[in-house]
């Protein structure tokens, strides 16, 4: 049975995953945080927390609010910054079997280019995931992901600065995600990831104020799965590069839906807050499904429902 997937077929280095189950950025720290609960080396890939040029403290508390079948977060890209990431985290990743992809976020196109250049050639870093979709920061983030021209410019800047495989992560907070996806693919993205969180809010009626310190946040979890699935279905039919599906995946059933919609791989995020073993459960249940159905190669399932 072959579960391996090549996520960057057009890139010289390539990005070969031994299976299609990846972590979603911001829900798995830098990989070590979950090492006591799961054998992280069995994962397809780890995508680390969004990384910026300088360290960031993030948004005011509270930063999390549960909603029916969902989670609102407004972390605000709290992270150690790229220099500490290279020194303290990448040095650790070098010895790992599992590829680590660094999720990057900037406030300007130049920031994205500088981050990509800094990470190029750093041992332990196997790829970049470009976050043009964060709804929780004042400048940068999502504003690049809601305009096809800006999203394409960020993609070109990153591609120019780095030979690493580049996955561009899109926001669902747009009128036409297909338009953005096509622009980014045309600009040279090796793969696309969709979706990031949907913008939303909650109100604490006892306190008579918004539940999140930042007022609005990003909605994730099962509540967004049908939206994410539809977007993956739409985009996978229009671009030639691999698509990574993300949004509300809680089980292998969910993951298989994304794969059959056209995703070559999946990222699992919020599910881990409910079940720290969610990633391995998804992986093992995909294997069981393939055995049961006589599927020899996961590629047979990619786009099977199209
Ligand atoms: C607490 C939290 C932090 C997140 N931080 C990031 C981030 O730094 N960069 C990013 O691209 N996405 C970030 N995301 C979005 C997730 O990677 C993912 O796209 C989204 O949560 C949908 O997937 P899920 O429903 O499986 O969680 C974050 C999500 C959560 C819940």
XYZ file of C-alpha atoms and ligand atoms in Angstrom:
337
model
C 0.000 0.000 0.000
C 1.458 3.356 -0.994
C 0.499 6.423 1.013
C 3.327 8.648 -0.173
C 2.583 11.914 -1.914
C 4.737 14.384 -3.832
C 3.500 17.856 -2.918
C 5.866 19.854 -5.101
C 6.254 17.945 -8.383
C 7.395 21.074 -10.229
C 10.065 22.013 -7.692
C 13.645 20.831 -8.099
C 13.911 19.802 -4.461
C 10.421 18.312 -4.347
C 8.463 17.747 -1.160
C 7.922 14.038 -0.730
C 5.685 13.069 2.183
C 5.495 9.471 3.354
C 1.779 9.988 3.876
C -0.723 12.756 3.320
C -1.493 13.647 6.935
C 0.000 16.974 7.995
C -0.431 19.289 10.961
C -2.162 22.634 10.493
C -0.060 25.651 11.395
C -0.607 27.109 14.845
C -2.097 23.959 16.304
C 1.074 21.902 16.705
C 3.607 24.439 17.938
C 7.064 23.548 16.651
C 6.467 19.799 16.739
C 7.998 18.986 20.104
C 4.939 19.993 22.105
C 3.087 16.843 21.036
C 6.027 14.454 21.132
C 4.880 12.939 24.445
C 1.473 12.063 23.002
C 2.198 10.904 19.472
C 5.054 9.496 17.446
C 5.508 12.671 15.438
C 7.942 10.983 13.053
C 5.044 8.991 11.588
C 3.337 12.119 10.275
C 3.425 13.175 6.642
C 4.711 16.626 7.551
C 4.695 19.138 10.363
C 3.749 22.723 9.602
C 4.989 24.950 12.394
C 3.414 28.040 13.940
C 3.291 31.148 11.738
C 6.692 32.829 11.799
C 7.476 36.521 11.351
C 10.735 38.448 10.953
C 10.588 39.700 14.542
C 9.185 37.874 17.586
C 5.523 38.702 18.291
C 3.610 38.664 21.559
C 0.224 38.219 19.913
C -3.161 39.700 20.731
C -4.696 40.547 24.115
C -6.411 37.751 26.067
C -8.853 36.074 25.857
C -7.747 34.549 22.594
C -9.949 31.489 22.380
C -13.705 31.043 22.480
C -15.618 27.841 21.818
C -18.637 27.981 19.555
C -21.051 25.234 18.519
C -18.867 22.738 16.641
C -16.135 25.307 16.338
C -13.371 27.338 17.890
C -12.668 31.041 17.526
C -9.069 32.093 17.958
C -7.318 35.417 17.853
C -3.768 34.418 18.751
C -2.348 37.179 16.556
C 0.686 35.281 15.313
C 2.499 35.002 18.627
C 5.840 33.442 17.713
C 9.543 33.416 18.494
C 10.629 35.175 15.273
C 12.682 33.751 12.435
C 16.128 34.039 14.059
C 15.150 32.081 17.178
C 13.309 29.606 14.982
C 16.480 28.916 13.012
C 18.679 28.703 16.105
C 16.475 26.789 18.494
C 13.932 24.913 16.400
C 15.460 24.128 12.989
C 18.595 22.797 14.672
C 16.339 20.239 16.346
C 14.406 19.393 13.165
C 17.601 18.441 11.336
C 17.621 15.034 13.001
C 13.946 14.333 12.305
C 12.561 11.999 9.669
C 9.378 14.003 9.278
C 9.733 17.052 7.009
C 9.036 20.370 8.706
C 7.430 23.175 6.742
C 7.748 26.697 8.090
C 4.611 28.823 7.911
C 5.591 32.457 7.263
C 3.683 35.727 7.594
C 4.697 39.298 6.783
C 3.366 42.804 6.961
C 4.681 43.671 3.503
C 5.695 41.872 0.332
C 9.269 42.662 1.221
C 8.850 40.911 4.606
C 7.755 37.726 2.847
C 10.762 37.875 0.522
C 13.146 38.446 3.429
C 11.682 35.573 5.434
C 11.942 33.245 2.443
C 15.544 34.294 1.768
C 16.503 33.819 5.415
C 15.034 30.319 5.517
C 16.504 29.213 2.187
C 19.143 26.573 2.759
C 18.498 26.298 6.500
C 19.027 22.657 7.456
C 15.887 21.150 8.948
C 13.506 23.266 6.865
C 11.882 21.300 4.014
C 9.424 23.849 2.698
C 7.556 27.087 3.217
C 3.876 27.622 3.761
C 2.994 31.199 2.977
C 0.214 32.548 5.144
C -1.552 35.241 3.168
C -4.638 34.489 5.154
C -4.340 35.344 8.841
C -7.493 37.142 9.996
C -6.002 38.077 13.374
C -3.363 40.679 12.654
C -3.771 44.385 12.004
C -1.543 44.671 8.985
C -0.437 42.090 6.471
C -1.793 38.569 6.605
C -5.199 38.403 5.094
C -5.029 41.612 3.092
C -2.564 39.893 0.741
C -4.820 36.909 0.401
C -7.969 38.766 -0.582
C -6.550 40.402 -3.696
C -5.335 38.187 -6.563
C -2.622 40.653 -7.602
C -1.233 41.040 -4.078
C -1.369 37.277 -3.466
C 0.508 36.701 -6.729
C 3.118 39.339 -5.808
C 3.766 37.684 -2.450
C 4.102 34.323 -4.180
C 6.581 35.693 -6.734
C 8.638 37.393 -3.993
C 8.883 34.166 -2.000
C 9.675 32.031 -5.044
C 12.368 34.450 -6.138
C 14.012 34.466 -2.722
C 14.020 30.741 -2.061
C 14.463 27.418 -3.792
C 12.349 25.712 -1.131
C 8.997 24.235 -2.171
C 6.302 26.850 -1.553
C 2.744 26.144 -0.446
C 0.514 29.210 -0.435
C -2.253 29.107 2.158
C -5.455 30.836 1.159
C -8.169 32.575 3.099
C -11.827 31.661 2.681
C -12.793 35.275 3.442
C -13.124 36.188 -0.235
C -15.791 36.279 -2.910
C -13.980 33.959 -5.303
C -11.277 31.699 -3.929
C -10.789 30.236 -7.408
C -9.615 33.597 -8.726
C -7.004 33.912 -5.970
C -5.934 30.283 -6.344
C -5.411 30.661 -10.083
C -3.394 33.865 -9.614
C -1.149 32.258 -7.013
C -0.638 29.073 -9.042
C 0.196 31.168 -12.092
C 2.738 33.106 -9.989
C 4.624 29.889 -9.323
C 3.263 28.370 -6.100
C 4.290 24.715 -5.893
C 1.107 23.834 -4.016
C -1.881 25.507 -2.386
C -3.396 24.974 1.039
C -6.988 25.854 1.755
C -8.512 27.008 3.963
C -7.409 29.216 6.817
C -10.038 30.253 9.365
C -13.296 32.061 8.622
C -13.602 35.447 10.297
C -16.127 35.546 13.144
C -16.920 36.679 16.677
C -18.780 35.731 19.856
C -20.244 37.837 22.668
C -20.130 37.119 26.389
C -23.633 38.210 27.386
C -22.885 38.323 31.133
C -19.975 40.678 30.560
C -21.797 42.411 27.707
C -18.684 42.435 25.612
C -16.981 40.430 22.873
C -15.603 37.087 24.065
C -12.243 37.711 22.375
C -9.842 40.458 23.426
C -9.340 41.213 19.741
C -13.143 41.334 19.181
C -13.004 39.194 16.064
C -11.147 35.971 15.418
C -10.850 33.021 13.074
C -13.348 30.180 13.178
C -12.016 26.637 12.835
C -13.208 23.110 13.575
C -16.099 20.978 12.258
C -18.289 24.046 11.725
C -16.176 25.116 8.739
C -15.696 21.732 7.075
C -18.427 21.966 4.433
C -17.145 25.417 3.404
C -13.551 24.188 3.209
C -14.524 21.050 1.330
C -16.442 22.979 -1.291
C -13.547 25.390 -1.789
C -11.099 22.511 -2.223
C -13.473 20.923 -4.725
C -13.753 24.170 -6.674
C -10.033 24.961 -6.674
C -8.725 21.437 -7.352
C -10.624 21.427 -10.617
C -9.000 24.648 -11.760
C -5.303 24.506 -10.839
C -2.642 22.022 -11.884
C -0.614 22.179 -8.670
C -1.385 19.933 -5.683
C -3.964 21.181 -3.200
C -3.754 20.573 0.541
C -7.178 20.452 2.190
C -7.706 21.912 5.644
C -10.653 22.922 7.776
C -12.608 20.935 10.328
C -10.996 17.561 9.721
C -11.765 15.452 12.797
C -11.597 11.927 11.386
C -10.418 9.797 8.478
C -13.902 10.107 7.004
C -13.398 13.897 6.859
C -9.883 13.547 5.458
C -11.080 11.141 2.762
C -13.795 13.589 1.752
C -11.126 16.237 1.137
C -8.952 13.762 -0.755
C -11.865 12.634 -2.910
C -12.700 16.282 -3.562
C -9.222 16.631 -5.054
C -6.809 17.281 -2.183
C -3.450 15.509 -2.415
C -2.908 15.886 1.326
C -4.719 17.196 4.397
C -3.881 19.313 7.407
C -5.477 18.618 10.771
C -5.712 21.441 13.315
C -8.436 21.999 15.897
C -9.147 18.247 16.184
C -5.916 17.926 18.145
C -7.260 20.098 20.943
C -9.997 17.498 21.425
C -7.876 14.435 20.759
C -4.082 14.860 20.833
C -3.814 11.617 18.845
C -6.138 12.848 16.101
C -3.439 12.917 13.415
C -2.398 9.314 13.927
C -6.027 8.201 14.254
C -6.727 9.828 10.878
C -3.667 8.190 9.339
C -4.410 4.720 10.702
C -8.059 4.904 9.670
C -7.093 5.974 6.133
C -4.860 2.892 5.996
C -7.749 0.722 7.216
C -10.052 2.236 4.587
C -7.520 1.527 1.831
C -7.071 -2.073 2.985
C -10.811 -2.617 3.197
C -11.465 -1.083 -0.211
C -8.466 -2.678 -1.907
C -6.862 0.685 -2.697
C -3.171 0.196 -3.446
C -2.140 3.803 -3.860
C -3.609 6.881 -2.184
C -3.430 8.659 -5.549
C -6.339 6.445 -6.685
C -8.512 8.353 -4.205
C -7.378 11.887 -5.049
C -10.289 13.531 -6.831
C -12.231 10.232 -6.853
C -15.511 12.078 -6.172
C -15.077 14.551 -8.987
C -5.094 28.333 17.685
C -4.890 28.418 16.207
C -3.747 29.066 15.701
C -3.540 29.151 14.319
N -2.406 29.759 13.846
C -2.158 29.775 12.512
C -0.939 30.312 12.002
O -0.063 30.767 12.741
N -0.755 30.319 10.641
C -1.703 29.799 9.780
O -1.488 29.819 8.563
N -2.846 29.263 10.249
C -3.095 29.239 11.577
N -4.258 28.679 12.050
C -5.238 28.111 11.097
C -5.087 26.593 10.966
O -3.806 26.238 10.505
C -6.157 26.020 10.025
O -6.027 26.605 8.746
C -7.574 26.268 10.523
O -7.643 26.167 11.935
C -8.605 25.325 9.919
O -8.295 23.984 10.205
P -8.930 23.180 11.476
O -10.433 23.380 11.406
O -8.516 21.750 11.267
O -8.347 23.761 12.697
C -4.490 28.595 13.426
C -5.629 27.942 13.943
C -5.832 27.846 15.307
C -7.057 27.136 15.814
